[in-house]
């Protein structure tokens, strides 16, 4: 009989799918009963015949600490006096079929280091945060009209002690944060840190959704890492995977002997492409589990956002499946209506609890209104990865420049839809692994041209509307593709070309930070204006980026061939003196030095739809940023 009305209410909300803090109800928590300190355990297992807590403390004997079933919907509880932080445990579950199985706690906050699989008692409230100033500033910040450049990294292969032996989160804080801050990134994005059995899944196939992977330390160690990032002015985004989970025996699969967290229908449950199981998005308790999990990472770890992985795999019943492996929805469509409803509910819940965070969808289709509010029919994220831009641009950049003029649309098409969503431009880990080659090695041409192409690509990326994301190694031109069991090829920085690319990335980031035109109107059409999108013969494009202040306007000219064009006419929106404030072809970046050192005075003759034009040198495989630094003599006279 439950006598605590608060507990009764939480249990009711859990079964209704509306308990946003279910990790405070379920799992292992320090408690006091009849004056004795110990641990209260609670688990949801409605199909179990009996559940016990087992561990070294009772020699893994399920008869010692049986749990009591406190309601008809299958919540089991037990209080064990004398246990404390660090206790290793599992749940022993007797199924309807007479089988005994050992399961890790779905709500455990910590886990044993693989290959061991037990859960570890770890209180949530024994870390003292020092990031109050950051959290205060975050509430007042408008991310849409602010610079955002994200450094995506996989901690274990950024640097490691040796393959599959990693540093602690605290060590990574000392190494990663100064590096990222020096380069000028605003955010770090970490590949999933939920506990997972297999290193090479990179965390995308998890068993412990509430458990920080013990590969890098304890929950408090991770809190320290986030805390230090915030103290250094760097936000932290975590890759999060609510779409599917792995089938390992100690995890969520058939948790109480029956399909519980996954769909009972194999056609909906099986992710055949990955060998994983789909969450049952229609089940209320699963909704409480996942929504609470999102809020848990944002609240308990002060994270600044979640990048939600594989959203398309949630939205479509036929994702990654052949004919006959999936079933139509009740209206004859291929959309997973339950997942759509869940995603909307999740985002509404997250933003009600933490209104100042980022919820970023990795959604690879043309599903409409991904980053629009739910009240106008959107999915409710506030950002979407622009996978179309990424695919088009990498395809374009991999071509020999001789052939680029035949595929000019690949660099211009993204502007037809650039303002339909709040986009992030992602060059992520997925693009530099599994034989896809590193970003530098995708580039065609000889040694010099590879680096010139990379500089041009990065400059165009930073000039294009949308926030920015680059996977580790791209910033210094790693030649090999990502080797997930080794650390980055840091020795390349002993070579001038790679050291120059690192400096180039830093200077490009500084330009980006300093120029509101590159981010202030990122998601509005008035933030961008084509000057010339049609010169496919020479593979040259030019455009303007605008801020709220007219004088902050930038003119950007991109040349995707190795030809130099002298006395090239570029239309400019206003008359005056234009200065080249940044060139990807500068000699100190390893370029050929075909820059425009002298001021460029506009000529009052129409060109490319503009009233004025300038003549300039267009560098080979280069991008030039121009800014009007003073008004022309004519405009000054008019005043």
Coordinates of C-alpha atoms in Angstrom, one line a residue:
X1 CA 0.0 0.0 0.0
X2 CA 1.5 3.3 -1.1
X3 CA 0.9 6.1 1.4
X4 CA 3.1 8.9 0.0
X5 CA 0.7 10.9 -2.2
X6 CA 3.6 12.5 -4.1
X7 CA 4.9 9.0 -4.9
X8 CA 1.4 7.9 -5.9
X9 CA 1.1 10.9 -8.2
X10 CA 4.6 10.2 -9.8
X11 CA 3.6 6.6 -10.4
X12 CA 0.4 7.7 -12.0
X13 CA 2.3 10.2 -14.3
X14 CA 4.8 7.5 -15.2
X15 CA 2.2 5.1 -16.4
X16 CA 0.4 8.0 -18.3
X17 CA 3.7 8.8 -20.1
X18 CA 3.9 12.2 -18.5
X19 CA 6.5 11.8 -15.8
X20 CA 9.4 14.0 -16.9
X21 CA 11.7 13.1 -14.0
X22 CA 11.1 9.3 -13.9
X23 CA 14.8 8.8 -13.0
X24 CA 14.0 10.2 -9.6
X25 CA 11.3 7.6 -9.1
X26 CA 13.0 4.6 -10.6
X27 CA 16.6 3.4 -10.2
X28 CA 18.8 3.3 -7.2
X29 CA 18.7 6.2 -4.7
X30 CA 20.1 6.8 -1.2
X31 CA 17.3 6.7 1.3
X32 CA 16.7 6.3 5.1
X33 CA 14.1 3.9 6.5
X34 CA 13.5 3.5 10.2
X35 CA 16.7 5.4 11.0
X36 CA 18.8 3.2 8.8
X37 CA 20.7 4.5 5.7
X38 CA 20.7 2.4 2.6
X39 CA 19.6 2.3 -1.0
X40 CA 16.1 2.3 -2.4
X41 CA 15.7 0.3 -5.6
X42 CA 12.8 0.6 -8.0
X43 CA 12.3 -1.0 -11.4
X44 CA 9.4 -1.3 -14.0
X45 CA 8.9 -5.0 -15.0
X46 CA 5.2 -5.6 -15.4
X47 CA 5.6 -9.1 -16.9
X48 CA 7.9 -10.5 -14.3
X49 CA 6.9 -13.2 -11.8
X50 CA 9.5 -12.1 -9.3
X51 CA 12.3 -9.5 -9.2
X52 CA 15.3 -9.4 -6.8
X53 CA 18.3 -7.1 -6.3
X54 CA 21.5 -9.0 -6.5
X55 CA 25.2 -8.2 -6.2
X56 CA 28.4 -8.9 -4.3
X57 CA 26.6 -7.7 -1.1
X58 CA 24.4 -10.9 -1.2
X59 CA 26.7 -13.1 -3.3
X60 CA 24.4 -12.7 -6.3
X61 CA 21.7 -14.7 -4.5
X62 CA 18.2 -13.7 -5.6
X63 CA 16.6 -15.1 -2.5
X64 CA 18.3 -12.6 -0.2
X65 CA 16.7 -9.3 -1.4
X66 CA 13.4 -9.9 -3.2
X67 CA 11.5 -6.8 -4.4
X68 CA 7.9 -6.0 -3.7
X69 CA 5.5 -5.3 -6.5
X70 CA 3.6 -2.2 -5.5
X71 CA 1.1 -1.8 -8.2
X72 CA -0.7 -3.7 -10.9
X73 CA 1.4 -2.0 -13.7
X74 CA 4.6 -3.6 -12.6
X75 CA 6.7 -1.3 -10.4
X76 CA 8.9 -3.3 -8.0
X77 CA 10.7 -1.7 -5.0
X78 CA 13.1 -2.8 -2.3
X79 CA 15.1 -1.0 0.4
X80 CA 18.4 -2.5 1.4
X81 CA 20.1 -1.0 4.4
X82 CA 23.8 -0.6 4.6
X83 CA 24.5 -0.2 0.9
X84 CA 26.1 2.9 -0.3
X85 CA 27.7 4.7 -3.3
X86 CA 29.7 2.3 -5.4
X87 CA 27.6 -0.7 -4.8
X88 CA 27.5 -3.0 -7.8
X89 CA 24.1 -4.6 -8.6
X90 CA 21.7 -6.1 -11.1
X91 CA 18.1 -7.2 -11.2
X92 CA 17.4 -10.9 -11.2
X93 CA 14.1 -11.4 -13.1
X94 CA 12.0 -14.5 -13.1
X95 CA 10.0 -14.5 -16.3
X96 CA 6.6 -16.0 -17.1
X97 CA 8.4 -18.7 -19.0
X98 CA 10.3 -19.8 -15.9
X99 CA 13.7 -18.3 -17.0
X100 CA 16.0 -16.4 -14.7
X101 CA 17.8 -13.4 -16.3
X102 CA 20.1 -10.8 -15.0
X103 CA 19.6 -7.2 -16.2
X104 CA 21.4 -4.0 -15.7
X105 CA 19.2 -1.2 -14.2
X106 CA 17.6 0.9 -17.1
X107 CA 17.8 3.9 -14.8
X108 CA 21.3 3.3 -13.4
X109 CA 23.5 6.5 -13.2
X110 CA 26.7 4.6 -13.5
X111 CA 28.0 1.2 -14.8
X112 CA 30.9 -1.1 -14.5
X113 CA 33.7 -0.7 -17.1
X114 CA 33.2 -3.0 -20.0
X115 CA 33.3 -6.0 -20.5
X116 CA 31.6 -6.1 -17.1
X117 CA 27.9 -5.1 -17.3
X118 CA 26.5 -4.5 -13.8
X119 CA 25.1 -1.2 -12.6
X120 CA 26.7 1.0 -10.0
X121 CA 25.0 3.0 -7.3
X122 CA 25.9 6.7 -7.8
X123 CA 24.1 9.6 -6.2
X124 CA 23.2 12.5 -8.4
X125 CA 23.6 15.3 -6.0
X126 CA 27.2 15.2 -4.8
X127 CA 28.8 17.5 -7.3
X128 CA 29.1 21.3 -6.7
X129 CA 28.7 23.2 -9.9
X130 CA 30.7 26.4 -10.7
X131 CA 29.0 27.5 -13.9
X132 CA 26.4 29.9 -12.6
X133 CA 27.5 32.7 -14.8
X134 CA 27.4 30.6 -18.0
X135 CA 23.9 29.3 -17.2
X136 CA 22.7 32.9 -16.5
X137 CA 24.2 34.2 -19.8
X138 CA 22.7 31.2 -21.7
X139 CA 19.2 32.2 -20.6
X140 CA 19.6 35.7 -22.1
X141 CA 21.2 34.5 -25.4
X142 CA 19.4 34.3 -28.7
X143 CA 21.2 31.3 -30.5
X144 CA 19.5 32.1 -33.8
X145 CA 21.2 35.5 -34.0
X146 CA 24.5 34.4 -32.5
X147 CA 27.6 32.8 -33.9
X148 CA 27.6 29.0 -33.5
X149 CA 30.5 26.8 -34.6
X150 CA 30.6 23.3 -33.3
X151 CA 33.6 21.0 -32.9
X152 CA 32.4 17.4 -33.0
X153 CA 34.7 14.9 -31.3
X154 CA 34.9 11.3 -30.1
X155 CA 36.9 11.6 -26.9
X156 CA 38.5 8.1 -27.1
X157 CA 40.1 8.8 -30.5
X158 CA 40.9 12.5 -30.1
X159 CA 43.7 11.3 -27.8
X160 CA 44.1 8.1 -25.9
X161 CA 46.6 6.4 -23.7
X162 CA 46.7 3.5 -26.1
X163 CA 44.0 1.8 -28.3
X164 CA 41.0 1.1 -26.1
X165 CA 42.6 2.7 -23.0
X166 CA 41.4 6.2 -22.5
X167 CA 42.1 9.3 -20.4
X168 CA 39.7 10.4 -17.7
X169 CA 37.1 13.2 -18.4
X170 CA 39.2 15.4 -16.1
X171 CA 42.3 14.8 -18.2
X172 CA 40.3 15.5 -21.4
X173 CA 39.1 18.8 -19.8
X174 CA 42.8 19.9 -19.5
X175 CA 43.6 18.9 -23.0
X176 CA 40.5 19.5 -25.1
X177 CA 39.2 22.8 -23.7
X178 CA 42.3 25.0 -24.3
X179 CA 42.6 23.6 -27.8
X180 CA 39.0 24.3 -28.7
X181 CA 39.0 27.7 -27.1
X182 CA 42.2 28.7 -29.0
X183 CA 40.5 27.7 -32.3
X184 CA 37.5 29.8 -31.5
X185 CA 34.7 27.2 -31.5
X186 CA 31.6 28.1 -29.5
X187 CA 30.5 24.5 -28.8
X188 CA 31.8 21.0 -28.4
X189 CA 29.6 18.1 -29.6
X190 CA 30.4 14.8 -28.1
X191 CA 29.5 11.4 -29.7
X192 CA 27.2 9.5 -27.4
X193 CA 28.3 9.0 -23.8
X194 CA 25.6 6.6 -22.7
X195 CA 27.0 3.3 -21.6
X196 CA 27.5 0.8 -24.4
X197 CA 29.1 -2.6 -24.7
X198 CA 31.1 -2.3 -27.9
X199 CA 33.7 0.5 -28.4
X200 CA 33.2 0.5 -32.1
X201 CA 29.5 1.4 -31.9
X202 CA 30.9 4.8 -30.7
X203 CA 28.0 4.9 -28.3
X204 CA 25.2 4.7 -30.8
X205 CA 24.1 1.3 -29.6
X206 CA 23.5 1.8 -25.9
X207 CA 22.5 -0.3 -22.9
X208 CA 22.6 2.3 -20.1
X209 CA 20.7 5.4 -21.2
X210 CA 21.1 7.2 -17.8
X211 CA 24.6 6.0 -17.3
X212 CA 27.7 8.0 -18.3
X213 CA 30.1 5.5 -19.9
X214 CA 32.7 4.4 -17.4
X215 CA 35.3 4.4 -20.1
X216 CA 36.2 7.9 -19.2
X217 CA 35.4 8.0 -15.5
X218 CA 32.4 8.7 -13.2
X219 CA 29.4 10.9 -13.6
X220 CA 31.1 13.5 -11.5
X221 CA 34.1 13.4 -13.8
X222 CA 31.9 14.2 -16.7
X223 CA 30.2 17.0 -14.7
X224 CA 33.6 18.4 -14.1
X225 CA 34.3 18.3 -17.9
X226 CA 31.1 20.2 -18.7
X227 CA 31.7 22.6 -15.8
X228 CA 35.2 23.5 -17.1
X229 CA 33.8 24.0 -20.6
X230 CA 31.3 26.4 -19.4
X231 CA 33.9 28.3 -17.3
X232 CA 35.9 28.7 -20.5
X233 CA 32.9 29.9 -22.5
X234 CA 32.2 26.7 -24.4
X235 CA 28.9 25.1 -24.7
X236 CA 28.5 21.3 -24.7
X237 CA 26.1 19.3 -26.9
X238 CA 25.6 15.5 -26.6
X239 CA 24.7 13.1 -29.3
X240 CA 21.6 11.3 -28.1
X241 CA 20.0 8.1 -29.6
X242 CA 16.3 7.7 -28.7
X243 CA 15.5 5.8 -31.9
X244 CA 16.9 2.3 -31.1
X245 CA 18.9 0.2 -28.7
X246 CA 21.2 -2.8 -28.9
X247 CA 20.2 -6.4 -28.2
X248 CA 22.8 -7.3 -25.6
X249 CA 21.4 -9.7 -23.0
X250 CA 21.9 -7.4 -20.0
X251 CA 20.2 -4.4 -21.6
X252 CA 16.7 -3.4 -22.5
X253 CA 15.8 -6.2 -24.9
X254 CA 12.9 -8.3 -23.6
X255 CA 13.6 -6.8 -20.2
X256 CA 11.1 -8.8 -18.2
X257 CA 10.9 -11.7 -20.5
X258 CA 8.6 -9.9 -23.0
X259 CA 8.9 -7.0 -25.4
X260 CA 8.8 -4.1 -23.0
X261 CA 10.9 -1.2 -24.2
X262 CA 10.7 -2.4 -27.9
X263 CA 7.7 -3.0 -30.1
X264 CA 6.2 -6.4 -29.7
X265 CA 5.6 -6.5 -33.5
X266 CA 8.9 -7.5 -35.1
X267 CA 8.1 -5.6 -38.3
X268 CA 8.2 -2.4 -36.2
X269 CA 10.8 -3.5 -33.6
X270 CA 13.6 -4.7 -35.8
X271 CA 16.1 -2.2 -37.2
X272 CA 17.5 -4.7 -39.7
X273 CA 20.1 -2.3 -41.1
X274 CA 21.8 -2.0 -37.7
X275 CA 20.7 -5.1 -35.9
X276 CA 19.0 -3.1 -33.2
X277 CA 15.5 -2.7 -31.7
X278 CA 13.2 0.3 -32.0
X279 CA 11.7 1.8 -28.9
X280 CA 7.9 1.4 -28.6
X281 CA 7.0 5.0 -28.9
X282 CA 3.3 4.3 -28.3
X283 CA 3.9 2.9 -24.8
X284 CA 3.4 5.4 -22.1
X285 CA 6.2 4.2 -19.8
X286 CA 8.7 4.2 -22.7
X287 CA 7.7 7.8 -23.3
X288 CA 8.4 8.7 -19.7
X289 CA 11.7 6.8 -19.9
X290 CA 12.9 8.7 -23.0
X291 CA 11.6 12.1 -22.3
X292 CA 13.0 12.0 -18.7
X293 CA 16.3 10.8 -20.2
X294 CA 16.5 13.9 -22.5
X295 CA 15.7 16.2 -19.5
X296 CA 18.1 14.2 -17.3
X297 CA 21.1 15.0 -19.5
X298 CA 20.1 18.6 -19.9
X299 CA 19.3 19.2 -16.2
X300 CA 21.7 17.0 -14.3
X301 CA 24.7 17.5 -16.5
X302 CA 24.0 21.2 -17.5
X303 CA 24.3 20.3 -21.1
X304 CA 23.5 23.0 -23.6
X305 CA 21.8 20.8 -26.1
X306 CA 21.1 17.4 -27.6
X307 CA 21.8 16.3 -31.2
X308 CA 19.1 13.7 -31.8
X309 CA 20.5 10.9 -33.9
X310 CA 18.8 9.2 -36.9
X311 CA 15.5 11.0 -36.6
X312 CA 14.5 9.7 -40.1
X313 CA 14.8 6.1 -38.7
X314 CA 12.1 7.0 -36.2
X315 CA 9.8 8.8 -38.6
X316 CA 9.6 6.1 -41.3
X317 CA 8.4 2.6 -40.8
X318 CA 10.3 1.4 -43.9
X319 CA 13.6 3.1 -43.0
X320 CA 16.5 0.7 -44.0
X321 CA 14.0 -2.1 -44.8
X322 CA 13.2 -4.1 -47.8
X323 CA 9.7 -4.8 -49.1
X324 CA 7.9 -7.3 -46.8
X325 CA 9.9 -6.3 -43.8
X326 CA 7.6 -3.5 -42.7
X327 CA 3.9 -2.7 -42.5
X328 CA 1.8 0.3 -43.5
X329 CA 0.3 2.6 -40.8
X330 CA -3.4 2.7 -40.2
X331 CA -3.8 5.3 -43.0
X332 CA -1.8 3.3 -45.6
X333 CA 1.3 5.5 -45.2
X334 CA 4.9 4.7 -44.3
X335 CA 5.1 7.3 -41.5
X336 CA 5.4 6.0 -37.9
X337 CA 2.6 8.1 -36.5
X338 CA 3.5 7.1 -32.9
X339 CA 7.1 8.3 -33.3
X340 CA 5.9 11.6 -34.8
X341 CA 3.6 12.2 -31.8
X342 CA 6.4 11.2 -29.4
X343 CA 9.0 13.5 -31.0
X344 CA 6.6 16.5 -30.7
X345 CA 5.8 15.6 -27.1
X346 CA 9.5 15.2 -26.3
X347 CA 10.4 18.6 -27.7
X348 CA 7.5 20.3 -26.0
X349 CA 8.5 18.7 -22.7
X350 CA 12.2 19.6 -23.1
X351 CA 11.5 23.2 -23.9
X352 CA 9.1 23.6 -21.1
X353 CA 11.6 22.3 -18.6
X354 CA 14.8 23.9 -20.2
X355 CA 13.7 26.6 -22.6
X356 CA 17.2 27.8 -23.4
X357 CA 18.7 24.6 -24.8
X358 CA 19.4 23.3 -28.3
X359 CA 17.5 20.4 -29.8
X360 CA 19.1 19.4 -33.1
X361 CA 17.7 16.9 -35.4
X362 CA 19.9 14.7 -37.7
X363 CA 17.1 14.2 -40.2
X364 CA 18.2 13.1 -43.6
X365 CA 14.9 13.5 -45.6
X366 CA 12.7 16.3 -46.7
X367 CA 10.3 16.0 -43.8
X368 CA 8.7 19.5 -43.5
X369 CA 9.0 21.8 -40.5
X370 CA 11.5 19.8 -38.5
X371 CA 12.7 22.9 -36.7
X372 CA 9.3 24.6 -36.5
X373 CA 7.2 24.8 -33.3
X374 CA 4.6 22.0 -32.8
X375 CA 1.8 24.5 -32.6
X376 CA 2.1 25.2 -36.3
X377 CA 2.6 21.6 -37.2
X378 CA 6.3 21.3 -36.8
X379 CA 8.3 18.5 -35.0
X380 CA 9.5 21.1 -32.4
X381 CA 13.3 20.9 -32.8
X382 CA 15.0 24.3 -33.0
X383 CA 17.7 23.1 -35.4
X384 CA 18.1 20.6 -38.2
X385 CA 21.3 19.3 -39.8
X386 CA 21.4 20.3 -43.4
X387 CA 22.3 16.9 -44.9
X388 CA 21.3 18.1 -48.4
X389 CA 24.0 20.8 -48.4
X390 CA 26.5 18.4 -47.0
X391 CA 25.9 15.7 -49.7
X392 CA 25.9 18.2 -52.5
X393 CA 29.0 20.1 -51.5
X394 CA 31.1 17.0 -50.8
X395 CA 30.1 15.5 -54.1
X396 CA 31.0 18.8 -55.8
X397 CA 34.3 19.2 -54.0
X398 CA 35.4 15.7 -54.8
X399 CA 35.2 16.4 -58.6
X400 CA 38.1 17.4 -60.7
X401 CA 37.6 21.2 -61.2
X402 CA 37.4 20.5 -65.0
X403 CA 34.1 18.8 -64.4
X404 CA 32.6 21.2 -61.8
X405 CA 31.0 23.5 -64.4
X406 CA 28.7 20.7 -65.4
X407 CA 27.5 20.3 -61.8
X408 CA 27.3 24.0 -60.8
X409 CA 23.8 23.5 -59.3
X410 CA 25.4 21.5 -56.5
X411 CA 26.8 24.7 -55.0
X412 CA 23.8 26.8 -55.6
X413 CA 20.8 24.5 -55.0
X414 CA 20.9 24.8 -51.2
X415 CA 19.9 28.4 -51.3
X416 CA 16.5 27.4 -52.6
X417 CA 15.7 25.9 -49.2
X418 CA 18.3 27.4 -46.9
X419 CA 15.7 29.4 -44.9
X420 CA 13.0 26.7 -44.7
X421 CA 14.5 25.4 -41.5
X422 CA 17.0 26.6 -38.9
X423 CA 20.0 24.7 -40.3
X424 CA 23.4 23.5 -39.1
X425 CA 25.9 22.8 -41.8
X426 CA 27.4 19.5 -40.7
X427 CA 30.7 17.9 -41.7
X428 CA 30.5 15.1 -39.2
X429 CA 32.2 11.8 -38.4
X430 CA 29.9 9.9 -40.7
X431 CA 31.6 11.7 -43.7
X432 CA 35.2 10.7 -42.9
X433 CA 34.9 7.0 -42.1
X434 CA 34.2 3.6 -43.7
X435 CA 36.2 4.3 -46.8
X436 CA 34.8 7.8 -47.4
X437 CA 38.3 9.3 -46.9
X438 CA 39.2 12.3 -44.8
X439 CA 38.0 15.7 -45.7
X440 CA 41.4 16.7 -47.1
X441 CA 41.8 13.5 -49.0
X442 CA 38.4 13.9 -50.7
X443 CA 39.9 16.9 -52.4
X444 CA 41.2 16.4 -56.0
X445 CA 44.4 17.6 -57.5
X446 CA 48.0 17.6 -56.4
X447 CA 49.3 18.3 -52.9
X448 CA 48.9 22.0 -53.1
X449 CA 45.5 21.8 -54.7
X450 CA 44.1 19.5 -52.0
X451 CA 44.9 22.1 -49.4
X452 CA 43.6 25.0 -51.6
X453 CA 40.4 23.1 -52.2
X454 CA 40.0 22.4 -48.4
X455 CA 40.5 26.1 -47.6
X456 CA 38.0 27.1 -50.3
X457 CA 35.5 24.6 -49.0
X458 CA 35.8 25.7 -45.4
X459 CA 35.5 29.4 -46.4
X460 CA 32.4 28.7 -48.4
X461 CA 30.9 26.8 -45.5
X462 CA 31.5 29.7 -43.2
X463 CA 30.1 32.2 -45.7
X464 CA 26.9 30.1 -46.4
X465 CA 23.9 30.6 -44.2
X466 CA 23.6 28.2 -41.3
X467 CA 25.5 27.3 -38.1
X468 CA 28.7 25.3 -38.5
X469 CA 29.9 21.8 -37.4
X470 CA 33.2 20.2 -38.2
X471 CA 34.5 16.8 -37.0
X472 CA 37.9 16.6 -35.3
X473 CA 40.9 16.3 -37.6
X474 CA 39.3 18.4 -40.3
X475 CA 40.7 21.5 -38.7
X476 CA 44.3 20.6 -39.5
X477 CA 43.8 18.5 -42.6
X478 CA 44.1 14.9 -41.3
X479 CA 45.1 12.9 -44.4
X480 CA 43.8 9.5 -43.1
X481 CA 40.1 9.0 -42.6
X482 CA 38.9 8.7 -39.0
X483 CA 40.5 5.7 -37.2
X484 CA 38.2 5.1 -34.3
X485 CA 40.6 2.9 -32.3
X486 CA 43.6 5.3 -32.6
X487 CA 44.0 9.0 -31.8
X488 CA 44.3 11.8 -34.3
X489 CA 47.5 12.2 -36.3
X490 CA 48.8 15.0 -34.2
X491 CA 52.3 14.6 -35.6
X492 CA 51.1 16.2 -38.9
X493 CA 51.2 19.5 -37.2
X494 CA 55.0 19.3 -37.5
X495 CA 54.5 19.9 -41.2
X496 CA 53.9 23.5 -42.5
X497 CA 50.9 22.6 -44.7
X498 CA 49.0 21.1 -41.8
X499 CA 50.1 23.8 -39.3
X500 CA 48.9 26.4 -41.8
X501 CA 45.5 24.8 -42.1
X502 CA 45.1 24.8 -38.4
X503 CA 46.0 28.5 -38.3
X504 CA 43.6 29.0 -41.2
X505 CA 40.8 27.4 -39.3
X506 CA 41.5 29.7 -36.3
X507 CA 41.6 32.8 -38.5
X508 CA 38.4 31.8 -40.3
X509 CA 36.7 31.3 -37.0
X510 CA 37.8 34.7 -35.8
X511 CA 36.5 36.3 -39.0
X512 CA 33.2 34.5 -38.4
X513 CA 33.0 35.6 -34.8
X514 CA 33.8 39.2 -35.7
X515 CA 31.3 39.6 -38.6
X516 CA 27.6 39.7 -37.6
X517 CA 26.7 39.4 -41.3
X518 CA 27.9 35.8 -41.2
X519 CA 25.4 34.8 -38.4
X520 CA 23.0 37.5 -37.3
X521 CA 20.4 36.8 -40.0
X522 CA 21.4 33.2 -40.6
X523 CA 17.8 31.9 -40.8
X524 CA 16.2 34.8 -42.6
X525 CA 16.1 35.4 -46.4
X526 CA 17.2 39.0 -45.9
X527 CA 20.5 37.7 -44.6
X528 CA 21.6 36.5 -48.0
X529 CA 21.7 38.0 -51.6
X530 CA 23.0 36.4 -54.7
X531 CA 25.2 38.7 -56.8
X532 CA 26.1 36.1 -59.4
X533 CA 25.0 32.5 -59.1
X534 CA 25.2 31.6 -62.8
X535 CA 28.9 31.7 -63.9
X536 CA 29.2 28.0 -64.3
X537 CA 31.7 28.3 -67.1
X538 CA 34.3 29.6 -64.7
X539 CA 32.9 28.0 -61.6
X540 CA 32.7 31.4 -59.8
X541 CA 29.9 32.5 -57.6
X542 CA 29.4 35.7 -55.6
X543 CA 26.9 36.8 -53.0
X544 CA 26.4 39.2 -50.1
X545 CA 25.8 38.4 -46.5
X546 CA 23.8 41.0 -44.5
X547 CA 23.4 41.9 -40.9
X548 CA 20.9 44.1 -39.2
X549 CA 23.4 47.0 -39.8
X550 CA 23.8 47.9 -43.4
X551 CA 27.5 48.8 -43.1
X552 CA 28.3 45.3 -41.9
X553 CA 27.5 43.8 -45.2
X554 CA 30.0 41.4 -46.7
X555 CA 30.6 40.5 -50.3
X556 CA 31.9 36.9 -50.9
X557 CA 33.5 35.7 -54.1
X558 CA 34.3 32.0 -54.6
X559 CA 36.4 30.4 -57.3
X560 CA 36.3 26.6 -57.5
X561 CA 38.8 26.2 -60.3
X562 CA 42.7 26.5 -60.2
X563 CA 42.6 29.4 -62.7
X564 CA 43.4 33.0 -61.7
X565 CA 41.1 35.6 -63.0
X566 CA 42.5 39.1 -63.2
X567 CA 40.4 42.3 -63.6
X568 CA 37.3 40.3 -62.8
X569 CA 34.1 42.4 -62.5
X570 CA 32.0 41.8 -59.5
X571 CA 28.7 43.7 -58.9
X572 CA 28.5 45.4 -55.5
X573 CA 25.3 46.6 -53.7
X574 CA 26.7 50.0 -52.7
X575 CA 29.3 52.4 -54.0
X576 CA 32.3 53.0 -51.9
X577 CA 35.7 51.5 -51.1
X578 CA 35.9 47.8 -50.7
X579 CA 38.7 46.0 -48.8
X580 CA 39.6 42.3 -49.0
X581 CA 39.5 41.4 -45.3
X582 CA 40.1 37.7 -45.8
X583 CA 41.5 35.5 -48.5
X584 CA 41.8 31.8 -48.5
X585 CA 44.7 32.2 -50.9
X586 CA 46.9 34.3 -48.6
X587 CA 50.5 33.1 -48.7
X588 CA 50.6 32.7 -44.9
X589 CA 47.9 30.1 -45.2
X590 CA 49.9 28.2 -47.9
X591 CA 48.1 29.9 -50.8
X592 CA 49.6 31.4 -54.0
X593 CA 49.2 35.0 -52.8
X594 CA 46.8 36.2 -55.5
X595 CA 45.2 38.6 -53.1
X596 CA 43.8 42.1 -53.4
X597 CA 46.0 44.2 -51.2
X598 CA 44.9 47.6 -52.4
X599 CA 41.5 49.1 -51.7
X600 CA 38.9 48.5 -54.5
X601 CA 37.0 51.6 -55.5
X602 CA 33.5 50.9 -56.8
X603 CA 32.7 52.0 -60.4
X604 CA 29.2 53.5 -60.9
X605 CA 28.3 51.2 -63.7
X606 CA 25.7 48.5 -63.4
X607 CA 26.8 44.8 -63.3
X608 CA 25.3 41.6 -62.3
X609 CA 22.1 43.3 -61.2
X610 CA 23.9 45.8 -59.0
X611 CA 24.3 49.5 -59.5
X612 CA 28.0 49.4 -59.0
X613 CA 30.9 47.0 -59.6
X614 CA 34.5 46.6 -58.7
X615 CA 37.3 44.9 -60.6
X616 CA 39.5 42.4 -58.6
X617 CA 41.8 39.4 -58.8
X618 CA 40.0 36.1 -58.2
X619 CA 42.4 33.7 -56.6
X620 CA 42.7 30.0 -57.8
X621 CA 40.6 27.6 -55.7
X622 CA 40.1 30.6 -53.5
X623 CA 37.4 32.6 -51.6
X624 CA 37.6 36.3 -50.9
X625 CA 35.7 38.2 -48.3
X626 CA 35.2 41.9 -49.1
X627 CA 33.9 44.7 -46.8
X628 CA 32.9 48.2 -47.6
X629 CA 35.2 50.3 -45.5
X630 CA 34.3 53.8 -46.6
X631 CA 31.8 55.5 -48.9
X632 CA 32.7 56.6 -52.4
X633 CA 33.6 60.2 -53.3
X634 CA 30.2 60.4 -55.1
X635 CA 28.3 59.2 -52.0
X636 CA 30.3 61.5 -49.7
X637 CA 29.5 64.4 -52.1
X638 CA 25.8 63.6 -52.0
X639 CA 25.8 63.7 -48.2

